[in-house]
PDB file of N, CA, C and O in Angstrom:
ATOM      1  N   VAL A   1      39.134 108.228 -70.048  1.00 82.00           N
ATOM      2  CA  VAL A   1      39.719 109.423 -69.762  1.00 82.00           C
ATOM      3  C   VAL A   1      40.706 109.315 -68.470  1.00 82.00           C
ATOM      4  O   VAL A   1      41.721 109.760 -68.505  1.00 82.00           O
ATOM      5  N   LEU A   2      40.278 108.698 -67.412  1.00 84.00           N
ATOM      6  CA  LEU A   2      41.040 108.454 -66.281  1.00 84.00           C
ATOM      7  C   LEU A   2      42.212 107.597 -66.423  1.00 84.00           C
ATOM      8  O   LEU A   2      43.407 107.925 -65.983  1.00 84.00           O
ATOM      9  N   LEU A   3      42.162 106.647 -67.309  1.00 89.00           N
ATOM     10  CA  LEU A   3      43.252 105.775 -67.790  1.00 89.00           C
ATOM     11  C   LEU A   3      44.256 106.679 -68.474  1.00 89.00           C
ATOM     12  O   LEU A   3      45.533 106.413 -68.348  1.00 89.00           O
ATOM     13  N   ASP A   4      43.837 107.454 -69.380  1.00 91.00           N
ATOM     14  CA  ASP A   4      44.788 108.502 -70.093  1.00 91.00           C
ATOM     15  C   ASP A   4      45.549 109.308 -69.159  1.00 91.00           C
ATOM     16  O   ASP A   4      46.682 109.521 -69.400  1.00 91.00           O
ATOM     17  N   ILE A   5      44.728 109.794 -68.139  1.00 88.00           N
ATOM     18  CA  ILE A   5      45.485 110.598 -67.141  1.00 88.00           C
ATOM     19  C   ILE A   5      46.504 109.762 -66.458  1.00 88.00           C
ATOM     20  O   ILE A   5      47.589 110.220 -66.199  1.00 88.00           O
ATOM     21  N   ALA A   6      46.092 108.523 -65.996  1.00 88.00           N
ATOM     22  CA  ALA A   6      47.108 107.697 -65.390  1.00 88.00           C
ATOM     23  C   ALA A   6      48.311 107.500 -66.258  1.00 88.00           C
ATOM     24  O   ALA A   6      49.474 107.598 -65.621  1.00 88.00           O
ATOM     25  N   LYS A   7      48.188 107.208 -67.473  1.00 90.00           N
ATOM     26  CA  LYS A   7      49.291 107.100 -68.457  1.00 90.00           C
ATOM     27  C   LYS A   7      50.111 108.315 -68.601  1.00 90.00           C
ATOM     28  O   LYS A   7      51.402 108.293 -68.197  1.00 90.00           O
ATOM     29  N   ALA A   8      49.501 109.446 -68.695  1.00 90.00           N
ATOM     30  CA  ALA A   8      50.128 110.712 -68.885  1.00 90.00           C
ATOM     31  C   ALA A   8      51.004 111.176 -67.600  1.00 90.00           C
ATOM     32  O   ALA A   8      51.912 111.930 -67.619  1.00 90.00           O
ATOM     33  N   THR A   9      50.486 110.785 -66.445  1.00 88.00           N
ATOM     34  CA  THR A   9      51.184 111.135 -65.162  1.00 88.00           C
ATOM     35  C   THR A   9      52.034 109.970 -64.665  1.00 88.00           C
ATOM     36  O   THR A   9      52.388 109.879 -63.526  1.00 88.00           O
ATOM     37  N   GLN A  10      52.275 108.971 -65.577  1.00 88.00           N
ATOM     38  CA  GLN A  10      53.204 107.929 -65.296  1.00 88.00           C
ATOM     39  C   GLN A  10      52.856 107.103 -63.951  1.00 88.00           C
ATOM     40  O   GLN A  10      53.614 106.530 -63.346  1.00 88.00           O
ATOM     41  N   LEU A  11      51.523 106.803 -63.900  1.00 88.00           N
ATOM     42  CA  LEU A  11      50.988 105.889 -62.875  1.00 88.00           C
ATOM     43  C   LEU A  11      50.918 104.517 -63.427  1.00 88.00           C
ATOM     44  O   LEU A  11      50.962 104.288 -64.708  1.00 88.00           O
ATOM     45  N   ASN A  12      50.721 103.514 -62.677  1.00 90.00           N
ATOM     46  CA  ASN A  12      50.657 102.059 -63.094  1.00 90.00           C
ATOM     47  C   ASN A  12      49.219 101.864 -63.869  1.00 90.00           C
ATOM     48  O   ASN A  12      48.297 101.930 -63.069  1.00 90.00           O
ATOM     49  N   VAL A  13      49.225 101.871 -65.078  1.00 92.00           N
ATOM     50  CA  VAL A  13      47.908 101.910 -65.907  1.00 92.00           C
ATOM     51  C   VAL A  13      47.180 100.638 -65.607  1.00 92.00           C
ATOM     52  O   VAL A  13      45.926 100.543 -65.245  1.00 92.00           O
ATOM     53  N   PRO A  14      47.791  99.375 -65.671  1.00 93.00           N
ATOM     54  CA  PRO A  14      46.993  98.167 -65.400  1.00 93.00           C
ATOM     55  C   PRO A  14      46.573  98.085 -63.879  1.00 93.00           C
ATOM     56  O   PRO A  14      45.282  97.669 -63.646  1.00 93.00           O
ATOM     57  N   ALA A  15      47.231  98.652 -62.912  1.00 91.00           N
ATOM     58  CA  ALA A  15      46.585  98.763 -61.583  1.00 91.00           C
ATOM     59  C   ALA A  15      45.354  99.787 -61.551  1.00 91.00           C
ATOM     60  O   ALA A  15      44.399  99.570 -60.880  1.00 91.00           O
ATOM     61  N   ALA A  16      45.563 100.875 -62.219  1.00 89.00           N
ATOM     62  CA  ALA A  16      44.439 101.767 -62.372  1.00 89.00           C
ATOM     63  C   ALA A  16      43.223 101.276 -63.077  1.00 89.00           C
ATOM     64  O   ALA A  16      42.144 101.466 -62.545  1.00 89.00           O
ATOM     65  N   ARG A  17      43.444 100.564 -64.138  1.00 91.00           N
ATOM     66  CA  ARG A  17      42.287  99.836 -64.707  1.00 91.00           C
ATOM     67  C   ARG A  17      41.652  98.760 -63.868  1.00 91.00           C
ATOM     68  O   ARG A  17      40.326  98.779 -63.786  1.00 91.00           O
ATOM     69  N   LYS A  18      42.467  98.045 -63.054  1.00 91.00           N
ATOM     70  CA  LYS A  18      41.942  97.009 -62.233  1.00 91.00           C
ATOM     71  C   LYS A  18      41.013  97.781 -61.213  1.00 91.00           C
ATOM     72  O   LYS A  18      39.880  97.327 -60.850  1.00 91.00           O
ATOM     73  N   LEU A  19      41.612  98.820 -60.519  1.00 88.00           N
ATOM     74  CA  LEU A  19      40.842  99.549 -59.533  1.00 88.00           C
ATOM     75  C   LEU A  19      39.575 100.156 -60.127  1.00 88.00           C
ATOM     76  O   LEU A  19      38.459 100.153 -59.635  1.00 88.00           O
ATOM     77  N   LEU A  20      39.586 100.849 -61.319  1.00 87.00           N
ATOM     78  CA  LEU A  20      38.305 101.358 -61.895  1.00 87.00           C
ATOM     79  C   LEU A  20      37.349 100.374 -62.429  1.00 87.00           C
ATOM     80  O   LEU A  20      36.217 100.691 -62.303  1.00 87.00           O
ATOM     81  N   ASN A  21      37.781  99.197 -62.561  1.00 90.00           N
ATOM     82  CA  ASN A  21      36.719  98.123 -62.829  1.00 90.00           C
ATOM     83  C   ASN A  21      36.251  97.302 -61.673  1.00 90.00           C
ATOM     84  O   ASN A  21      35.272  96.544 -61.818  1.00 90.00           O
ATOM     85  N   ASP A  22      36.758  97.575 -60.582  1.00 92.00           N
ATOM     86  CA  ASP A  22      36.286  96.931 -59.361  1.00 92.00           C
ATOM     87  C   ASP A  22      34.915  97.494 -58.841  1.00 92.00           C
ATOM     88  O   ASP A  22      34.745  98.712 -58.703  1.00 92.00           O
ATOM     89  N   PRO A  23      33.891  96.699 -58.694  1.00 92.00           N
ATOM     90  CA  PRO A  23      32.536  97.191 -58.347  1.00 92.00           C
ATOM     91  C   PRO A  23      32.551  97.894 -57.064  1.00 92.00           C
ATOM     92  O   PRO A  23      31.754  98.829 -56.901  1.00 92.00           O
ATOM     93  N   GLN A  24      33.251  97.547 -56.034  1.00 92.00           N
ATOM     94  CA  GLN A  24      33.254  98.082 -54.829  1.00 92.00           C
ATOM     95  C   GLN A  24      33.913  99.567 -54.878  1.00 92.00           C
ATOM     96  O   GLN A  24      33.442 100.539 -54.299  1.00 92.00           O
ATOM     97  N   THR A  25      34.987  99.653 -55.787  1.00 88.00           N
ATOM     98  CA  THR A  25      35.503 101.067 -56.031  1.00 88.00           C
ATOM     99  C   THR A  25      34.566 101.949 -56.709  1.00 88.00           C
ATOM    100  O   THR A  25      34.481 103.027 -56.331  1.00 88.00           O
ATOM    101  N   ARG A  26      33.813 101.498 -57.676  1.00 87.00           N
ATOM    102  CA  ARG A  26      32.864 102.180 -58.480  1.00 87.00           C
ATOM    103  C   ARG A  26      31.816 102.739 -57.491  1.00 87.00           C
ATOM    104  O   ARG A  26      31.381 103.813 -57.549  1.00 87.00           O
ATOM    105  N   GLY A  27      31.350 101.689 -56.631  1.00 90.00           N
ATOM    106  CA  GLY A  27      30.357 102.145 -55.677  1.00 90.00           C
ATOM    107  C   GLY A  27      30.877 103.311 -54.622  1.00 90.00           C
ATOM    108  O   GLY A  27      30.050 104.302 -54.434  1.00 90.00           O
ATOM    109  N   ALA A  28      32.039 103.168 -54.226  1.00 87.00           N
ATOM    110  CA  ALA A  28      32.649 104.283 -53.509  1.00 87.00           C
ATOM    111  C   ALA A  28      32.760 105.496 -54.133  1.00 87.00           C
ATOM    112  O   ALA A  28      32.561 106.665 -53.616  1.00 87.00           O
ATOM    113  N   ILE A  29      33.120 105.522 -55.317  1.00 81.00           N
ATOM    114  CA  ILE A  29      33.321 106.729 -56.153  1.00 81.00           C
ATOM    115  C   ILE A  29      32.049 107.328 -56.398  1.00 81.00           C
ATOM    116  O   ILE A  29      31.929 108.559 -56.166  1.00 81.00           O
ATOM    117  N   LYS A  30      30.922 106.631 -56.760  1.00 85.00           N
ATOM    118  CA  LYS A  30      29.634 107.220 -56.847  1.00 85.00           C
ATOM    119  C   LYS A  30      29.106 107.813 -55.534  1.00 85.00           C
ATOM    120  O   LYS A  30      28.533 108.942 -55.578  1.00 85.00           O
ATOM    121  N   ALA A  31      29.427 107.160 -54.483  1.00 84.00           N
ATOM    122  CA  ALA A  31      28.972 107.746 -53.204  1.00 84.00           C
ATOM    123  C   ALA A  31      29.681 109.040 -52.857  1.00 84.00           C
ATOM    124  O   ALA A  31      29.134 109.959 -52.341  1.00 84.00           O
ATOM    125  N   LYS A  32      31.114 109.039 -53.165  1.00 78.00           N
ATOM    126  CA  LYS A  32      31.714 110.374 -52.970  1.00 78.00           C
ATOM    127  C   LYS A  32      31.341 111.541 -53.821  1.00 78.00           C
ATOM    128  O   LYS A  32      31.224 112.608 -53.445  1.00 78.00           O
ATOM    129  N   VAL A  33      31.009 111.102 -55.001  1.00 78.00           N
ATOM    130  CA  VAL A  33      30.462 112.177 -56.040  1.00 78.00           C
ATOM    131  C   VAL A  33      29.100 112.685 -55.467  1.00 78.00           C
ATOM    132  O   VAL A  33      28.999 113.879 -55.551  1.00 78.00           O
ATOM    133  N   LYS A  34      28.321 111.851 -55.079  1.00 79.00           N
ATOM    134  CA  LYS A  34      27.010 112.249 -54.535  1.00 79.00           C
ATOM    135  C   LYS A  34      27.174 113.207 -53.237  1.00 79.00           C
ATOM    136  O   LYS A  34      26.502 114.238 -53.171  1.00 79.00           O
ATOM    137  N   ALA A  35      28.088 112.806 -52.393  1.00 75.00           N
ATOM    138  CA  ALA A  35      28.272 113.651 -51.234  1.00 75.00           C
ATOM    139  C   ALA A  35      29.002 114.944 -51.446  1.00 75.00           C
ATOM    140  O   ALA A  35      28.860 115.953 -50.670  1.00 75.00           O
ATOM    141  N   THR A  36      29.820 115.135 -52.610  1.00 71.00           N
ATOM    142  CA  THR A  36      30.442 116.483 -52.698  1.00 71.00           C
ATOM    143  C   THR A  36      29.796 117.247 -53.849  1.00 71.00           C
ATOM    144  O   THR A  36      30.398 118.319 -54.132  1.00 71.00           O
ATOM    145  N   ARG A  37      28.662 116.869 -54.341  1.00 72.00           N
ATOM    146  CA  ARG A  37      27.946 117.746 -55.315  1.00 72.00           C
ATOM    147  C   ARG A  37      27.750 119.213 -55.004  1.00 72.00           C
ATOM    148  O   ARG A  37      28.034 120.064 -55.728  1.00 72.00           O
ATOM    149  N   GLY A  38      27.401 119.490 -53.712  1.00 68.00           N
ATOM    150  CA  GLY A  38      27.187 120.886 -53.359  1.00 68.00           C
ATOM    151  C   GLY A  38      28.253 121.691 -53.169  1.00 68.00           C
ATOM    152  O   GLY A  38      28.125 122.939 -53.195  1.00 68.00           O
ATOM    153  N   SER A  39      29.451 121.094 -53.053  1.00 73.00           N
ATOM    154  CA  SER A  39      30.672 121.843 -52.690  1.00 73.00           C
ATOM    155  C   SER A  39      31.456 122.170 -53.853  1.00 73.00           C
ATOM    156  O   SER A  39      32.612 122.843 -53.836  1.00 73.00           O
ATOM    157  N   ILE A  40      31.098 121.800 -55.064  1.00 74.00           N
ATOM    158  CA  ILE A  40      31.881 122.163 -56.273  1.00 74.00           C
ATOM    159  C   ILE A  40      31.357 123.443 -56.856  1.00 74.00           C
ATOM    160  O   ILE A  40      30.237 123.393 -57.188  1.00 74.00           O
ATOM    161  N   SER A  41      32.261 124.311 -57.035  1.00 75.00           N
ATOM    162  CA  SER A  41      31.799 125.633 -57.528  1.00 75.00           C
ATOM    163  C   SER A  41      32.566 126.088 -58.801  1.00 75.00           C
ATOM    164  O   SER A  41      32.373 127.171 -59.279  1.00 75.00           O
ATOM    165  N   GLY A  42      33.499 125.231 -59.401  1.00 77.00           N
ATOM    166  CA  GLY A  42      34.119 125.452 -60.564  1.00 77.00           C
ATOM    167  C   GLY A  42      34.408 124.288 -61.296  1.00 77.00           C
ATOM    168  O   GLY A  42      34.434 123.197 -60.803  1.00 77.00           O
ATOM    169  N   VAL A  43      34.915 124.483 -62.485  1.00 82.00           N
ATOM    170  CA  VAL A  43      35.354 123.224 -63.450  1.00 82.00           C
ATOM    171  C   VAL A  43      36.743 123.810 -63.913  1.00 82.00           C
ATOM    172  O   VAL A  43      37.046 124.877 -64.196  1.00 82.00           O
ATOM    173  N   PRO A  44      37.579 122.809 -64.172  1.00 87.00           N
ATOM    174  CA  PRO A  44      37.583 121.524 -63.610  1.00 87.00           C
ATOM    175  C   PRO A  44      37.631 121.411 -62.189  1.00 87.00           C
ATOM    176  O   PRO A  44      38.131 122.231 -61.537  1.00 87.00           O
ATOM    177  N   HIS A  45      37.085 120.261 -61.593  1.00 85.00           N
ATOM    178  CA  HIS A  45      37.125 120.089 -60.128  1.00 85.00           C
ATOM    179  C   HIS A  45      37.552 118.635 -59.904  1.00 85.00           C
ATOM    180  O   HIS A  45      36.597 117.692 -60.354  1.00 85.00           O
ATOM    181  N   PHE A  46      38.521 118.357 -59.149  1.00 85.00           N
ATOM    182  CA  PHE A  46      38.857 116.918 -58.781  1.00 85.00           C
ATOM    183  C   PHE A  46      38.898 116.720 -57.271  1.00 85.00           C
ATOM    184  O   PHE A  46      39.399 117.613 -56.739  1.00 85.00           O
ATOM    185  N   VAL A  47      38.235 115.823 -56.792  1.00 82.00           N
ATOM    186  CA  VAL A  47      38.433 115.327 -55.363  1.00 82.00           C
ATOM    187  C   VAL A  47      39.013 113.886 -55.408  1.00 82.00           C
ATOM    188  O   VAL A  47      38.470 112.996 -56.001  1.00 82.00           O
ATOM    189  N   ILE A  48      40.218 113.879 -54.796  1.00 86.00           N
ATOM    190  CA  ILE A  48      40.887 112.653 -54.958  1.00 86.00           C
ATOM    191  C   ILE A  48      41.061 112.091 -53.565  1.00 86.00           C
ATOM    192  O   ILE A  48      41.546 112.641 -52.700  1.00 86.00           O
ATOM    193  N   ASP A  49      40.487 110.878 -53.392  1.00 82.00           N
ATOM    194  CA  ASP A  49      40.545 110.056 -52.165  1.00 82.00           C
ATOM    195  C   ASP A  49      39.965 110.850 -51.102  1.00 82.00           C
ATOM    196  O   ASP A  49      40.324 110.580 -49.925  1.00 82.00           O
ATOM    197  N   GLY A  50      39.038 111.838 -51.244  1.00 79.00           N
ATOM    198  CA  GLY A  50      38.514 112.621 -50.261  1.00 79.00           C
ATOM    199  C   GLY A  50      39.429 113.479 -49.410  1.00 79.00           C
ATOM    200  O   GLY A  50      39.097 114.164 -48.572  1.00 79.00           O
ATOM    201  N   GLN A  51      40.693 113.430 -49.843  1.00 78.00           N
ATOM    202  CA  GLN A  51      41.759 114.381 -49.223  1.00 78.00           C
ATOM    203  C   GLN A  51      42.181 115.468 -50.015  1.00 78.00           C
ATOM    204  O   GLN A  51      42.445 116.526 -49.369  1.00 78.00           O
ATOM    205  N   HIS A  52      42.219 115.441 -51.182  1.00 80.00           N
ATOM    206  CA  HIS A  52      42.639 116.540 -52.193  1.00 80.00           C
ATOM    207  C   HIS A  52      41.666 117.047 -53.078  1.00 80.00           C
ATOM    208  O   HIS A  52      40.908 116.282 -53.708  1.00 80.00           O
ATOM    209  N   ARG A  53      41.525 118.325 -53.019  1.00 84.00           N
ATOM    210  CA  ARG A  53      40.480 119.079 -54.041  1.00 84.00           C
ATOM    211  C   ARG A  53      41.390 119.890 -54.935  1.00 84.00           C
ATOM    212  O   ARG A  53      42.269 120.765 -54.472  1.00 84.00           O
ATOM    213  N   ILE A  54      41.303 119.776 -56.042  1.00 88.00           N
ATOM    214  CA  ILE A  54      41.913 120.475 -57.018  1.00 88.00           C
ATOM    215  C   ILE A  54      40.937 121.104 -58.070  1.00 88.00           C
ATOM    216  O   ILE A  54      40.091 120.406 -58.581  1.00 88.00           O
ATOM    217  N   GLN A  55      40.803 122.413 -57.946  1.00 87.00           N
ATOM    218  CA  GLN A  55      39.806 123.287 -58.684  1.00 87.00           C
ATOM    219  C   GLN A  55      40.519 124.197 -59.665  1.00 87.00           C
ATOM    220  O   GLN A  55      41.557 124.791 -59.271  1.00 87.00           O
ATOM    221  N   GLY A  56      40.024 124.430 -60.854  1.00 87.00           N
ATOM    222  CA  GLY A  56      40.469 125.298 -61.829  1.00 87.00           C
ATOM    223  C   GLY A  56      41.714 124.763 -62.583  1.00 87.00           C
ATOM    224  O   GLY A  56      42.046 123.726 -62.418  1.00 87.00           O
ATOM    225  N   ALA A  57      42.108 125.578 -63.434  1.00 87.00           N
ATOM    226  CA  ALA A  57      43.350 125.179 -64.223  1.00 87.00           C
ATOM    227  C   ALA A  57      44.560 125.138 -63.324  1.00 87.00           C
ATOM    228  O   ALA A  57      44.839 126.035 -62.587  1.00 87.00           O
ATOM    229  N   GLN A  58      45.077 123.872 -63.398  1.00 89.00           N
ATOM    230  CA  GLN A  58      46.262 123.712 -62.355  1.00 89.00           C
ATOM    231  C   GLN A  58      47.351 122.942 -63.335  1.00 89.00           C
ATOM    232  O   GLN A  58      46.909 122.150 -64.254  1.00 89.00           O
ATOM    233  N   PRO A  59      48.526 123.062 -62.901  1.00 91.00           N
ATOM    234  CA  PRO A  59      49.672 122.288 -63.599  1.00 91.00           C
ATOM    235  C   PRO A  59      49.314 120.763 -63.472  1.00 91.00           C
ATOM    236  O   PRO A  59      48.839 120.311 -62.299  1.00 91.00           O
ATOM    237  N   HIS A  60      49.601 119.880 -64.451  1.00 89.00           N
ATOM    238  CA  HIS A  60      49.343 118.556 -64.297  1.00 89.00           C
ATOM    239  C   HIS A  60      50.252 117.831 -63.111  1.00 89.00           C
ATOM    240  O   HIS A  60      49.898 116.860 -62.709  1.00 89.00           O
ATOM    241  N   GLU A  61      51.289 118.551 -62.970  1.00 92.00           N
ATOM    242  CA  GLU A  61      52.217 118.043 -61.728  1.00 92.00           C
ATOM    243  C   GLU A  61      51.299 117.997 -60.342  1.00 92.00           C
ATOM    244  O   GLU A  61      51.570 117.140 -59.687  1.00 92.00           O
ATOM    245  N   ARG A  62      50.436 118.925 -60.243  1.00 92.00           N
ATOM    246  CA  ARG A  62      49.754 118.895 -58.971  1.00 92.00           C
ATOM    247  C   ARG A  62      48.574 117.812 -58.924  1.00 92.00           C
ATOM    248  O   ARG A  62      48.616 117.064 -57.891  1.00 92.00           O
ATOM    249  N   LEU A  63      48.050 117.548 -60.088  1.00 89.00           N
ATOM    250  CA  LEU A  63      47.234 116.310 -60.108  1.00 89.00           C
ATOM    251  C   LEU A  63      47.962 115.037 -59.980  1.00 89.00           C
ATOM    252  O   LEU A  63      47.612 114.200 -59.286  1.00 89.00           O
ATOM    253  N   ARG A  64      49.090 114.918 -60.656  1.00 91.00           N
ATOM    254  CA  ARG A  64      49.982 113.703 -60.358  1.00 91.00           C
ATOM    255  C   ARG A  64      50.440 113.557 -58.914  1.00 91.00           C
ATOM    256  O   ARG A  64      50.337 112.460 -58.506  1.00 91.00           O
ATOM    257  N   GLU A  65      50.900 114.621 -58.473  1.00 91.00           N
ATOM    258  CA  GLU A  65      51.273 114.469 -56.970  1.00 91.00           C
ATOM    259  C   GLU A  65      50.035 113.989 -56.021  1.00 91.00           C
ATOM    260  O   GLU A  65      50.278 113.293 -55.102  1.00 91.00           O
ATOM    261  N   ALA A  66      48.800 114.633 -56.242  1.00 91.00           N
ATOM    262  CA  ALA A  66      47.707 114.120 -55.527  1.00 91.00           C
ATOM    263  C   ALA A  66      47.303 112.605 -55.699  1.00 91.00           C
ATOM    264  O   ALA A  66      47.077 112.004 -54.860  1.00 91.00           O
ATOM    265  N   LEU A  67      47.472 112.251 -56.847  1.00 90.00           N
ATOM    266  CA  LEU A  67      47.175 110.912 -57.268  1.00 90.00           C
ATOM    267  C   LEU A  67      48.167 109.851 -56.589  1.00 90.00           C
ATOM    268  O   LEU A  67      47.769 108.911 -56.050  1.00 90.00           O
ATOM    269  N   GLN A  68      49.554 110.222 -56.734  1.00 91.00           N
ATOM    270  CA  GLN A  68      50.427 109.526 -56.153  1.00 91.00           C
ATOM    271  C   GLN A  68      50.403 109.399 -54.559  1.00 91.00           C
ATOM    272  O   GLN A  68      50.607 108.356 -53.967  1.00 91.00           O
ATOM    273  N   ALA A  69      49.995 110.570 -53.949  1.00 90.00           N
ATOM    274  CA  ALA A  69      49.851 110.583 -52.603  1.00 90.00           C
ATOM    275  C   ALA A  69      48.713 109.583 -52.076  1.00 90.00           C
ATOM    276  O   ALA A  69      48.735 108.987 -51.105  1.00 90.00           O
ATOM    277  N   ALA A  70      47.572 109.577 -53.028  1.00 89.00           N
ATOM    278  CA  ALA A  70      46.449 108.788 -52.636  1.00 89.00           C
ATOM    279  C   ALA A  70      46.798 107.280 -52.865  1.00 89.00           C
ATOM    280  O   ALA A  70      46.489 106.416 -52.010  1.00 89.00           O
ATOM    281  N   VAL A  71      47.629 106.932 -53.974  1.00 89.00           N
ATOM    282  CA  VAL A  71      48.082 105.637 -54.075  1.00 89.00           C
ATOM    283  C   VAL A  71      49.014 105.103 -52.951  1.00 89.00           C
ATOM    284  O   VAL A  71      48.888 104.044 -52.282  1.00 89.00           O
ATOM    285  N   LYS A  72      49.964 106.089 -52.475  1.00 89.00           N
ATOM    286  CA  LYS A  72      50.779 105.710 -51.409  1.00 89.00           C
ATOM    287  C   LYS A  72      50.013 105.451 -50.168  1.00 89.00           C
ATOM    288  O   LYS A  72      50.253 104.531 -49.460  1.00 89.00           O
ATOM    289  N   ARG A  73      49.001 106.322 -49.938  1.00 85.00           N
ATOM    290  CA  ARG A  73      48.332 106.243 -48.607  1.00 85.00           C
ATOM    291  C   ARG A  73      47.455 104.932 -48.616  1.00 85.00           C
ATOM    292  O   ARG A  73      47.421 104.176 -47.686  1.00 85.00           O
ATOM    293  N   ARG A  74      46.990 104.517 -49.931  1.00 81.00           N
ATOM    294  CA  ARG A  74      46.173 103.230 -49.908  1.00 81.00           C
ATOM    295  C   ARG A  74      47.118 102.043 -49.898  1.00 81.00           C
ATOM    296  O   ARG A  74      46.786 101.152 -49.181  1.00 81.00           O
ATOM    297  N   SER A  75      48.348 102.159 -50.397  1.00 80.00           N
ATOM    298  CA  SER A  75      49.240 101.124 -50.443  1.00 80.00           C
ATOM    299  C   SER A  75      49.761 100.798 -48.948  1.00 80.00           C
ATOM    300  O   SER A  75      49.876  99.663 -48.435  1.00 80.00           O
ATOM    301  N   VAL A  76      49.828 101.826 -48.154  1.00 74.00           N
ATOM    302  CA  VAL A  76      50.299 101.707 -46.795  1.00 74.00           C
ATOM    303  C   VAL A  76      49.153 101.166 -45.948  1.00 74.00           C
ATOM    304  O   VAL A  76      49.384 100.216 -45.090  1.00 74.00           O
ATOM    305  N   ALA A  77      48.008 101.526 -46.264  1.00 66.00           N
ATOM    306  CA  ALA A  77      46.791 101.012 -45.519  1.00 66.00           C
ATOM    307  C   ALA A  77      46.356  99.566 -45.891  1.00 66.00           C
ATOM    308  O   ALA A  77      45.734  98.841 -45.051  1.00 66.00           O
ATOM    309  N   ALA A  78      46.797  99.071 -47.020  1.00 62.00           N
ATOM    310  CA  ALA A  78      46.391  97.817 -47.601  1.00 62.00           C
ATOM    311  C   ALA A  78      47.169  96.828 -46.818  1.00 62.00           C
ATOM    312  O   ALA A  78      48.305  96.907 -46.614  1.00 62.00           O
ATOM    313  N   PRO A  79      46.424  95.660 -46.412  1.00 61.00           N
ATOM    314  CA  PRO A  79      47.145  94.516 -45.802  1.00 61.00           C
ATOM    315  C   PRO A  79      48.039  93.784 -46.755  1.00 61.00           C
ATOM    316  O   PRO A  79      47.699  93.662 -47.809  1.00 61.00           O
ATOM    317  N   SER A  80      49.175  93.327 -46.238  1.00 57.00           N
ATOM    318  CA  SER A  80      49.951  92.644 -47.225  1.00 57.00           C
ATOM    319  C   SER A  80      49.715  91.215 -47.280  1.00 57.00           C
ATOM    320  O   SER A  80      49.065  90.610 -46.442  1.00 57.00           O
ATOM    321  N   ALA A  81      49.849  90.838 -48.671  1.00 53.00           N
ATOM    322  CA  ALA A  81      49.339  89.349 -48.903  1.00 53.00           C
ATOM    323  C   ALA A  81      50.511  88.434 -48.431  1.00 53.00           C
ATOM    324  O   ALA A  81      51.725  88.846 -48.734  1.00 53.00           O
ATOM    325  N   GLY A  82      50.258  87.315 -48.044  1.00 51.00           N
ATOM    326  CA  GLY A  82      51.425  86.373 -47.835  1.00 51.00           C
ATOM    327  C   GLY A  82      51.279  85.803 -46.565  1.00 51.00           C
ATOM    328  O   GLY A  82      51.562  85.091 -45.940  1.00 51.00           O
TER     329      GLY A  82
END
């Protein structure tokens, strides 16, 4: 489902697949889910990178913008290879 969302919002699907298959990323996701369980009061509810909370029916553009902001934040924070 998440890869379908990545494709529908024109994100880099191979990069999203790699990220979702990374054991460290999976562990971080599980920890964040556990930490936010009590604060979710409606569905659908998305917490993206701990910064964006999207609750209820929202335009897909809002989800895309939040995902792109998270990717940009991570790209800036990642050390460059070389």
